[in-house]
Coordinates of C-alpha atoms in Angstrom, one line a residue:
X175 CA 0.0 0.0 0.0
X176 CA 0.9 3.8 -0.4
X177 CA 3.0 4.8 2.7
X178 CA 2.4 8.5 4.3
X179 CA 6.3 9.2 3.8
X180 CA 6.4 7.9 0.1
X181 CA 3.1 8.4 -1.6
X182 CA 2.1 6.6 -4.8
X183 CA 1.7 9.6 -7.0
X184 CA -1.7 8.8 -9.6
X185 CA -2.4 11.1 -12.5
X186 CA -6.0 11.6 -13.8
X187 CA -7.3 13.3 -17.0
X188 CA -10.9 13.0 -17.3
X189 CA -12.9 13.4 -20.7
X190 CA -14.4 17.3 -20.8
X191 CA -18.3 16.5 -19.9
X192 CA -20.1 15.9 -16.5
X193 CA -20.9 12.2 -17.1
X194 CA -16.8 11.7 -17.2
X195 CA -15.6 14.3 -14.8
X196 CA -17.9 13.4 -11.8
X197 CA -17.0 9.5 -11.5
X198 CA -13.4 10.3 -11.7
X199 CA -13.3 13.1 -9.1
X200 CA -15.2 10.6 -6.8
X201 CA -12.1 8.2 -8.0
X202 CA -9.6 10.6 -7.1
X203 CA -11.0 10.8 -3.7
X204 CA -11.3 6.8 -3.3
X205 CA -7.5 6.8 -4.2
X206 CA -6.8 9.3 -2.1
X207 CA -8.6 8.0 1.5
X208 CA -5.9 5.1 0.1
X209 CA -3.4 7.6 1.1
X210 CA -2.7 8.2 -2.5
X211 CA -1.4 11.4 -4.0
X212 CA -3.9 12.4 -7.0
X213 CA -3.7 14.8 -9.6
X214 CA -5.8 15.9 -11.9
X215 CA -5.3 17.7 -14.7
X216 CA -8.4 19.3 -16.6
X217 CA -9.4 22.8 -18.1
X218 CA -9.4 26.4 -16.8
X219 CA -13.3 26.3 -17.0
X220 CA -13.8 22.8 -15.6
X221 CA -11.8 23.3 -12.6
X222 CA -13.5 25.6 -10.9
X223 CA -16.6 22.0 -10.9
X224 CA -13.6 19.8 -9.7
X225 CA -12.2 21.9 -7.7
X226 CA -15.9 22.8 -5.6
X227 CA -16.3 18.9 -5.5
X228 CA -12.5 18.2 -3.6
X229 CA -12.8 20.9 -1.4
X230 CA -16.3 19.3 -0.2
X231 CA -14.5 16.4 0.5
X232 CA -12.2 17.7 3.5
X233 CA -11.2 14.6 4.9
X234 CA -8.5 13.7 1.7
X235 CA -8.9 17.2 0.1
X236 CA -5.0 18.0 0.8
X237 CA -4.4 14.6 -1.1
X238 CA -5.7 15.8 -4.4
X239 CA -4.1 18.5 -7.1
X240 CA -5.6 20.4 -9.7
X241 CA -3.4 21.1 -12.8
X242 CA -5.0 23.0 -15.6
X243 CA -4.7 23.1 -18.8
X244 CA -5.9 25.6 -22.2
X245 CA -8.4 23.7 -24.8
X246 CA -8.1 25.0 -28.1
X247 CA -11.6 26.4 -28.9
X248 CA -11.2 28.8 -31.8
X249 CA -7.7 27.0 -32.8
X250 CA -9.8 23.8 -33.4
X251 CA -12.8 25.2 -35.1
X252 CA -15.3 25.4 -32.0
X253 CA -17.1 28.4 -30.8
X254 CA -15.5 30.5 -27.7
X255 CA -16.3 28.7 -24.3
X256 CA -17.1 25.2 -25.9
X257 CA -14.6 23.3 -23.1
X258 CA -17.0 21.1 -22.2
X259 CA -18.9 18.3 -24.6
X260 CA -22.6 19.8 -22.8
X261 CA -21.8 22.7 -24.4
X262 CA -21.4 22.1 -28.1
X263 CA -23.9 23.7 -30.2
X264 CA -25.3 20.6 -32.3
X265 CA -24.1 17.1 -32.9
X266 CA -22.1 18.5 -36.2
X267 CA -19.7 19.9 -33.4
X268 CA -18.7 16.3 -31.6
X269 CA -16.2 15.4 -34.4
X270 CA -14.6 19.0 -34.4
X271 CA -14.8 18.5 -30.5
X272 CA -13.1 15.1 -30.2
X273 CA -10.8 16.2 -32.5
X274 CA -9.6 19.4 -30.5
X275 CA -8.9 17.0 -27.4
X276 CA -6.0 15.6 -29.8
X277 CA -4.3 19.1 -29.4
X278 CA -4.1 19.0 -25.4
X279 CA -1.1 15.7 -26.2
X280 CA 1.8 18.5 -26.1
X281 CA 0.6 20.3 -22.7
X282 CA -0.4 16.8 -21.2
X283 CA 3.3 15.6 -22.0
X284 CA 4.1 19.1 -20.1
X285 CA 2.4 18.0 -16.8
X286 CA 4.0 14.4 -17.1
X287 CA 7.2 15.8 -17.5
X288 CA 6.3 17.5 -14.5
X289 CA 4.6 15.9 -12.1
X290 CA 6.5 12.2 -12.7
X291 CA 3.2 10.2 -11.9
X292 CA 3.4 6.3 -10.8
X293 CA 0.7 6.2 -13.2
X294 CA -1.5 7.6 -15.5
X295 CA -5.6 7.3 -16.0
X296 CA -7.2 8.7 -18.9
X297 CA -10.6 8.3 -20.2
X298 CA -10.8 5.8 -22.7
X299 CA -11.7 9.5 -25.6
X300 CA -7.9 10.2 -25.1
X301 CA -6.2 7.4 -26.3
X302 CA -3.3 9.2 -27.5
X303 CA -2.4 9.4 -24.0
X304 CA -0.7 5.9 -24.5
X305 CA 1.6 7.4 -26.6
X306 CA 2.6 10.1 -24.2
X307 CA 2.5 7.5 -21.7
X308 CA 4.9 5.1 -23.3
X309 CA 7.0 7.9 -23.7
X310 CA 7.4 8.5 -20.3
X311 CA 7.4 4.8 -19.5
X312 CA 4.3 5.7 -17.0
X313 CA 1.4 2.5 -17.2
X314 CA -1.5 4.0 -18.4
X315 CA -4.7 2.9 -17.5
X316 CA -8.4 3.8 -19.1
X317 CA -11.5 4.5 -17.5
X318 CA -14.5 4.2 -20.1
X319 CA -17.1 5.2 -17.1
X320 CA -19.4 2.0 -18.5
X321 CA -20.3 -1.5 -16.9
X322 CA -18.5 -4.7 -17.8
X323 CA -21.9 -5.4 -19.6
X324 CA -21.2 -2.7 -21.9
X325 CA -17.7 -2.9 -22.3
X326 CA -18.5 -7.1 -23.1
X327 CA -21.4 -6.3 -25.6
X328 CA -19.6 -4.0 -27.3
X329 CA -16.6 -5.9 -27.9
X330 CA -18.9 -8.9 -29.1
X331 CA -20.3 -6.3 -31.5
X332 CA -17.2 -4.8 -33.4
X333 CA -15.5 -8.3 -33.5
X334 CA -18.7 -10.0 -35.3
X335 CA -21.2 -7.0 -36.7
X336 CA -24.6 -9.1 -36.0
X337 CA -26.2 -5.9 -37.3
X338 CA -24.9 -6.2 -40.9
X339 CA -26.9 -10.4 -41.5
X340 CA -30.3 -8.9 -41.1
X341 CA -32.3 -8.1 -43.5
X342 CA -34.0 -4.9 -41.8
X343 CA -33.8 -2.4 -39.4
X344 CA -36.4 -3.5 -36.7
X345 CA -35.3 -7.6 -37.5
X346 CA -33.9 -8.6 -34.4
X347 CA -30.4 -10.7 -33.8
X348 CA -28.8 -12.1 -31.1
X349 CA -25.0 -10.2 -29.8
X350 CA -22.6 -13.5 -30.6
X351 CA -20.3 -14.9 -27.7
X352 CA -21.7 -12.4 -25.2
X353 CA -23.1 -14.2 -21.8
X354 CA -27.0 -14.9 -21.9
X355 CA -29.1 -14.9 -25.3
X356 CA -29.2 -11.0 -25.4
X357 CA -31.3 -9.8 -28.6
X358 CA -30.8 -5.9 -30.2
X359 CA -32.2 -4.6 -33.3
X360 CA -30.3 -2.3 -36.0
X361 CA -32.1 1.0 -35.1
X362 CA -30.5 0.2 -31.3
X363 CA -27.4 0.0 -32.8
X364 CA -25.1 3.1 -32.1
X365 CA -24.7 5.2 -35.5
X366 CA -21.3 5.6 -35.2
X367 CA -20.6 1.7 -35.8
X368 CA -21.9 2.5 -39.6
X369 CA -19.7 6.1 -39.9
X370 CA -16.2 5.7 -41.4
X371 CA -15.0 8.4 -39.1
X372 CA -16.4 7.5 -35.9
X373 CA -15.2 4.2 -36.8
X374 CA -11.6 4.1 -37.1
X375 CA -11.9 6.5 -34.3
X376 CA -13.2 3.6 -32.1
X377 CA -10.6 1.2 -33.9
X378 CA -7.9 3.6 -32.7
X379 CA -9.8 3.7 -29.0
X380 CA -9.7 -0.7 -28.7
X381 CA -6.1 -0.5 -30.3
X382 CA -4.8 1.6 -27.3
X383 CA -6.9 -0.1 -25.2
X384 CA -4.9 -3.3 -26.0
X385 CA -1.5 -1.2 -25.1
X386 CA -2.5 0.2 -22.3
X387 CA -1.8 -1.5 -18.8
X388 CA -5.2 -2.3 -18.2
X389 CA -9.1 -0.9 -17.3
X390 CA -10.4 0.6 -14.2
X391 CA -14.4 -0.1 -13.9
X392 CA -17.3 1.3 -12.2
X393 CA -19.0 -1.4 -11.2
X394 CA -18.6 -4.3 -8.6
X395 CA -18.1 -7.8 -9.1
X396 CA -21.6 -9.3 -7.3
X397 CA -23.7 -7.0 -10.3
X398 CA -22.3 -8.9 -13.1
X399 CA -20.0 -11.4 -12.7
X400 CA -20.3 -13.4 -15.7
X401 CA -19.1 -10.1 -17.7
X402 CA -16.5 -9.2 -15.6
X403 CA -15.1 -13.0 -16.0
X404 CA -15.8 -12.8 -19.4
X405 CA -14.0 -9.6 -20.5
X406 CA -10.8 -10.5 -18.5
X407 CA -10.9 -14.1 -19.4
X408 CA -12.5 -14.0 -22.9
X409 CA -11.7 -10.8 -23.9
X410 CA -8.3 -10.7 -22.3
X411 CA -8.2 -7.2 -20.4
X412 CA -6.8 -7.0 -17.2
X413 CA -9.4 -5.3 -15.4
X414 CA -10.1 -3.8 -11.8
X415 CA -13.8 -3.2 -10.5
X416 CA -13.5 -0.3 -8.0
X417 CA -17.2 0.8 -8.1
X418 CA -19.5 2.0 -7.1
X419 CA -17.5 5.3 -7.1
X420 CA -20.5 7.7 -6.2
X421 CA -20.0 5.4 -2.7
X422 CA -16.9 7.0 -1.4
X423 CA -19.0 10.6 -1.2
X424 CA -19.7 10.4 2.8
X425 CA -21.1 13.4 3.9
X426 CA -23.9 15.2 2.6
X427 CA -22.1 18.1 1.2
X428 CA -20.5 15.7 -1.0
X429 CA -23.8 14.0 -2.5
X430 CA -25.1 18.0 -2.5
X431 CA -22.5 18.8 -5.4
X432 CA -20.8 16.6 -7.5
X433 CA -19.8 18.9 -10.2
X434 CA -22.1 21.2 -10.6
X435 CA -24.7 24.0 -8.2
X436 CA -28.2 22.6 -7.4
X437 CA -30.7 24.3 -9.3
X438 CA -33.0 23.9 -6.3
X439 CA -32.5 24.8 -2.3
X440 CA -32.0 21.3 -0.6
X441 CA -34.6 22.8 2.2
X442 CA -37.4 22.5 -0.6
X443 CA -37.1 19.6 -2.5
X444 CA -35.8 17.6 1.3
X445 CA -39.1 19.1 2.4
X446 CA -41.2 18.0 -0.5
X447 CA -39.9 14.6 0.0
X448 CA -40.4 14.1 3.6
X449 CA -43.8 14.8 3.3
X450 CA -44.7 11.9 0.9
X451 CA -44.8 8.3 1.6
X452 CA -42.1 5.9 1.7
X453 CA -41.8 4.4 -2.0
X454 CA -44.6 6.8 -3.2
X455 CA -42.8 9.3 -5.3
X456 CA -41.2 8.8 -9.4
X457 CA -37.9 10.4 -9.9
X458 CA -37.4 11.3 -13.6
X459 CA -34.1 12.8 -15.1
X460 CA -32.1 12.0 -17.9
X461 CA -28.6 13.5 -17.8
X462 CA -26.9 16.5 -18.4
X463 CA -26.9 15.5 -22.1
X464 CA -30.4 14.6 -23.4
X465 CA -32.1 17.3 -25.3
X466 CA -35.8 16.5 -26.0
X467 CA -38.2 18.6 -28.2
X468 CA -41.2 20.5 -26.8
X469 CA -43.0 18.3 -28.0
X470 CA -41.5 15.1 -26.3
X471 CA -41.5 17.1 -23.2
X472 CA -45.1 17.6 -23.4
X473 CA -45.9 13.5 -24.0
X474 CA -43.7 13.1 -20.5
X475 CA -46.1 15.8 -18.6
X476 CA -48.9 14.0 -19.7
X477 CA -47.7 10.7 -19.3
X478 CA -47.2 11.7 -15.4
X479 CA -50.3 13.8 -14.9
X480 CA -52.5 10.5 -16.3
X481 CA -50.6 8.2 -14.2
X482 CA -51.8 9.9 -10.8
X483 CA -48.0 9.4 -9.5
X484 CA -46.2 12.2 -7.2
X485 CA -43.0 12.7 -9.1
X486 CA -39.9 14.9 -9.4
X487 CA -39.0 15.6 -12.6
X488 CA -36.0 17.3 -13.7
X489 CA -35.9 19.4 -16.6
X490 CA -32.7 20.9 -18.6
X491 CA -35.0 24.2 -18.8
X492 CA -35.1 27.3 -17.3
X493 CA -38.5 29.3 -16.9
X494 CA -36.6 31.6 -19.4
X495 CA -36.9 29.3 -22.2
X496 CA -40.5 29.0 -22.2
X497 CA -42.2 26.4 -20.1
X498 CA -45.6 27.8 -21.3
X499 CA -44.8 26.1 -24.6
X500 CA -44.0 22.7 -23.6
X501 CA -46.3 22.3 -20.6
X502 CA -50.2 21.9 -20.9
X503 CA -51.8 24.6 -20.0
X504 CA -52.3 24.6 -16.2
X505 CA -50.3 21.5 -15.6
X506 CA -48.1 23.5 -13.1
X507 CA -51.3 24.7 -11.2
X508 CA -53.3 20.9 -11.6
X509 CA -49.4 19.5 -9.7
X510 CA -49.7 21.8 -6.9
X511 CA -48.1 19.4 -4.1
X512 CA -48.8 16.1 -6.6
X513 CA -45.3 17.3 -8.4
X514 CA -42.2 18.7 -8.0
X515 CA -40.1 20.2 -11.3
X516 CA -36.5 21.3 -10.9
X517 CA -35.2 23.2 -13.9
X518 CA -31.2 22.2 -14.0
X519 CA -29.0 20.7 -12.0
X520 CA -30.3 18.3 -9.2
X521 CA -28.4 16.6 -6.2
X522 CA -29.7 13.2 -7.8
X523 CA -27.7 10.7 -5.2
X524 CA -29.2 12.1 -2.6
X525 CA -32.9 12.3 -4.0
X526 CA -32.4 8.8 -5.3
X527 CA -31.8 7.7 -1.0
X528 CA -34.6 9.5 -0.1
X529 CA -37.4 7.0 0.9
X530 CA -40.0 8.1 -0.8
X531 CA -38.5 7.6 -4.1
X532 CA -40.2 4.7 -5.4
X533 CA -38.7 4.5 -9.0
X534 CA -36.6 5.8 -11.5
X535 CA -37.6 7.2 -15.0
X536 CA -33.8 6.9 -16.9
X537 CA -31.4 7.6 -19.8
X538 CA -29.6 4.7 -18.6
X539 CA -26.2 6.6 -18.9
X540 CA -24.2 4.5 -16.7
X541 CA -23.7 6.8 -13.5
X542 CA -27.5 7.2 -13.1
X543 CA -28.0 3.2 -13.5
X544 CA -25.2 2.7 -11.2
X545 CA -26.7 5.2 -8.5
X546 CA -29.9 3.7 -8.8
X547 CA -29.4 0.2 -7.8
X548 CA -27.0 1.8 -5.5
X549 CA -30.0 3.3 -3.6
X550 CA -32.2 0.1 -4.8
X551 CA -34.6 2.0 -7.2
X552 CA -35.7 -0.1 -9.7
X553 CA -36.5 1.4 -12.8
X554 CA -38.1 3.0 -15.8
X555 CA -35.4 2.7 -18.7
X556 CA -35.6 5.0 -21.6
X557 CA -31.9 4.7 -23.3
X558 CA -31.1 7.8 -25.8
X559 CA -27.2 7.3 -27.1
X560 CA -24.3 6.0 -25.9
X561 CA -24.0 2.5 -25.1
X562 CA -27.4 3.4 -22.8
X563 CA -29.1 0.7 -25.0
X564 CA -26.5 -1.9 -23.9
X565 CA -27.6 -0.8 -20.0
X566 CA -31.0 -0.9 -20.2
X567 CA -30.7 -4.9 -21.7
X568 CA -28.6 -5.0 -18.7
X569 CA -31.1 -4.0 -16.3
X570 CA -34.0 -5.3 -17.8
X571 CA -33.1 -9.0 -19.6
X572 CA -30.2 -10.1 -17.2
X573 CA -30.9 -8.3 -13.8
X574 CA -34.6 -7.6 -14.0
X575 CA -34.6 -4.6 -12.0
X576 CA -36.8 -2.4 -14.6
X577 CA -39.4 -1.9 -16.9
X578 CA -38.7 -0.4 -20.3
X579 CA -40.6 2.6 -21.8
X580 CA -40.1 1.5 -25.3
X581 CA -37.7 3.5 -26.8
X582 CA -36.7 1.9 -30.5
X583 CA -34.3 4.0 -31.9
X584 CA -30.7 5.2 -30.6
X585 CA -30.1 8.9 -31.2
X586 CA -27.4 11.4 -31.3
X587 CA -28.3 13.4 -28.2
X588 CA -29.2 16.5 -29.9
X589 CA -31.2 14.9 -32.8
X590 CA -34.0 12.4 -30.9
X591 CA -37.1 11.9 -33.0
X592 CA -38.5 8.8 -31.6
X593 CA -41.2 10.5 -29.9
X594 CA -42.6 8.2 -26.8
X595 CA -46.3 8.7 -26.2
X596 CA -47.8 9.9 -23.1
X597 CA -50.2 6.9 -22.6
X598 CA -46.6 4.5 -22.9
X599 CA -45.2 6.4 -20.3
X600 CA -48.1 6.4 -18.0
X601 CA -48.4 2.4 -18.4
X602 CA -44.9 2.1 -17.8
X603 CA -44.9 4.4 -14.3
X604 CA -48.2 2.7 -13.4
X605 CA -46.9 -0.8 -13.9
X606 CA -43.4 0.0 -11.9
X607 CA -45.5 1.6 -8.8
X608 CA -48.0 -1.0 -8.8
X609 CA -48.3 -2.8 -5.4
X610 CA -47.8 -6.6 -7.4
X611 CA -46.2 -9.5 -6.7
X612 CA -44.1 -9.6 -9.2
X613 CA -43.2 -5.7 -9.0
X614 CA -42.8 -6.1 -5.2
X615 CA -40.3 -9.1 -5.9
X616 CA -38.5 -6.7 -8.3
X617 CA -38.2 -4.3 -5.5
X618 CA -37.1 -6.4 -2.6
X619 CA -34.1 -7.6 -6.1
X620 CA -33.1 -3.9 -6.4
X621 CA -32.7 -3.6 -2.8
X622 CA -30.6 -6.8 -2.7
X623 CA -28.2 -5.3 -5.3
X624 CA -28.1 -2.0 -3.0
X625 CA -26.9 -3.7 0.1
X626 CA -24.2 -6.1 -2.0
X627 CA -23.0 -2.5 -3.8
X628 CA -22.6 -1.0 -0.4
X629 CA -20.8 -4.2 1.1
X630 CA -18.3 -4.4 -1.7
X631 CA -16.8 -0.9 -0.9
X632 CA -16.3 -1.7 2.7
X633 CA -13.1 -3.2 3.9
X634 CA -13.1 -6.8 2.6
X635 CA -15.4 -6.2 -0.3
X636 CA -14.7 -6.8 -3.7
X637 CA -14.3 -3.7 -4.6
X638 CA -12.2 -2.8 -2.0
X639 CA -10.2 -5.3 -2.4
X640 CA -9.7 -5.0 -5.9
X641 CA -8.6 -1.2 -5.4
X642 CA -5.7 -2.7 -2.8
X643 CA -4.8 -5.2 -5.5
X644 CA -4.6 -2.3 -7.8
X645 CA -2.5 0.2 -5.8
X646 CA -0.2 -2.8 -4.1
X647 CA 0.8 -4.1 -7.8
X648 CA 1.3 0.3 -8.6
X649 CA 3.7 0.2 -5.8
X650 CA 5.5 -2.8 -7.0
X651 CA 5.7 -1.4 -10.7
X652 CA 7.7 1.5 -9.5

């Protein structure tokens, strides 16, 4: 282990969005209460996030550095200000965007120069960092921020492209070699895996991969074992589960902010919640990234209203941009204490432990899974992008903790036309807060999967002890 008078010294670069950033500050503070030196290097206009989100965490706060660096907006192409992946103006932007990350290699090598890290973890959109990293003769390690589900699934899909031997887009096939007879459909299929340029991008990302010393997860070995054993064994990665990370956040200033302000004062929503029924209440949120049309924001209000469910629903909108043209008219007035909307930023790991919260309406990006059956919410899957498609087979077809909306078609986050239909979502709340058997047995499965998450980050838990393993074999390296 990392001795007080010699600390390992771990280097972090997190991709430039909210979805990456927050799971690898909480990593930086899980090495650190290892008595680990962390630093992390990220932009001038990110830092001021991270930094909020160490200094919350004063017990190992003067364990973790900050070192910033300047992203090439204008040099690359991309508007003034566009640092962080939330921020660019339309899905044209992302390969401009990825690009411009390729320009930070020279400072990077700066800061390794530098600093002199033990090692090196990057998210898996920089894989140029092996380069640097060889260069040095630092290990590098990647940190996708997705389950071993997702990482096995789509593995199993570049090496065998089911997708291309059926004859049309809605004919379903079954992912080859993956664990379990897991069935996906063309139109599920992430566009990129048909898009020359996203494509050798992703060939470059598994090729580096492959060099690299091996893959940090955010997961925990009880939640799917037969992928983990699969992708090291099968696949042949050498990979540590460490998860869930959004566990090593203690106090509740910590869950409060992970990255970014709350759009709402803890007092009101803390109040709202106490005043409901244990199990009584729908949570719905789907990520910083997700951008619906008025429209599909008006099928969701609708959805919830005819369902006669209390919810919280948060919304990417300020009053400012016109909730009088995506609500129905008096739908704020009708929810008078029946519904709570928070325009923004929520504190969503905290909301999610509330009692009352008796299911979860989800974009299935990974973090929000993962902090769901952390808190042992089952529910409500509505995938968008991503490999968020891949998560929701995971939680509905191998752990059967959920109940899909019925979302067909993957999107590019900024371009979603499959429009779901209010009377889909109201069946699908409904059925998830019905007091059945079978939904009851789900329940009693999610909180199962909540207490084994908790136990694996506790001393003598598998993910605790695969974090020693790491850090011991670290030491050994150097």
């Amino acid at each position: 282990m990392s001795t007080e008078h010699d600390p390992l010294h771990i280097l972090l670069f997190p991709f430039l969005a909210h979805g990456h950033m927050i799971p690898m500050v909480d990593m930086a503070k899980l090495f650190a209460s290892k008595g680990v030196k962390v630093t992390i290097i990220t932009t001038l206009a990110n830092a001021p996030f991270i930094s909020k989100a160490i200094e919350n965490s004063k017990a190992h706060s003067n364990m973790i550095n900050i070192q910033t660096i300047k992203f090439p907006c204008v040099e690359a192409g991309l508007p003034e200000g566009c640092e962080n992946a939330h921020l660019i103006p339309s899905p044209d932007y992302v390969p401009v965007f990825l690009k411009a990350t390729e320009l930070l290699q020279e400072p990077f090598e700066q800061h390794l120069s530098q600093q002199k890290p033990d090692c090196v973890i990057t998210d898996m959109f920089f894989p140029w960092t092996t380069d640097s990293c060889e260069k040095f003769r630092v290990p590098r390690i990647v940190f996708h921020g997705i389950s071993f589900f997702s990482l096995t699934a789509n593995e199993c899909m570049h090496r065998y492209q089911p997708y291309k031997n059926v004859s049309s887009d809605s004919e379903s096939f079954v992912i080859p070699n993956l664990p379990g007879e897991i069935k996906m459909t063309r139109l599920q299929v992430p566009e990129f895996l048909n898009i020359d340029e996203f494509e050798e991008r992703f060939k470059k990302i598994k090729e580096c991969d492959g060099k690299s010393y091996g893959v940090v997860v955010n997961s925990f070995y009880e939640l799917e074992k037969n992928f983990a054993d699969y992708y090291r064994e099968v696949i042949g990665m050498r990979a540590w589960h460490i998860g869930p990370l959004s566990l090593c956040n203690n106090e509740k200033e910590e869950k409060i902010y992970r990255g970014k302000e709350a759009s709402i004062d803890e007092h009101d929503w803390q109040r709202w919640l106490d005043s409901k029924e244990a199990c009584s209440v729908v949570y719905v949120c789907f990520g910083s990234m997700a951008n619906f049309s008025d429209h599909q924001l008006r099928e969701i209000a609708m959805g919830l209203e005819t369902s006669g469910q209390q919810f919280i629903w948060v919304v990417g909108r300020s009053k400012e941009d016109g909730a009088a043209e995506w609500l129905p008219e008096g739908f704020e007035k009708r929810m008078e204490g029946k519904g709570l909307i928070i325009r923004g930023w929520a504190p969503q790991v905290l909301i999610l432990e509330h009692e009352a919260i008796g299911a979860f309406v989800t974009h299935c990006g990974w973090n929000s899974t993962l902090e769901a059956i952390t808190a042992g919410v089952p529910m409500v899957t509505w995938p968008v992008s991503s490999e968020q498609f891949y998560n929701e087979k995971l939680v509905i077809e191998v752990l059967k903790i959920g109940v899909p909306v019925g979302v067909k078609k993957w999107a590019a986050f900024a371009a979603i036309d499959d429009i779901i239909k209010w009377d889909a979502i109201e069946k699908a709340v409904k059925n998830l807060m019905a007091k059945e058997k079978a939904i009851e047995e789900m329940r009693s499965k999610t909180k199962v999967f909540s207490k084994l998450a908790r136990r694996a980050v506790e001393e003598g838990g598998s993910s605790s002890s695969d974090l020693n393993a790491l850090i011991d074999e670290l030491v050994l390296l150097r």
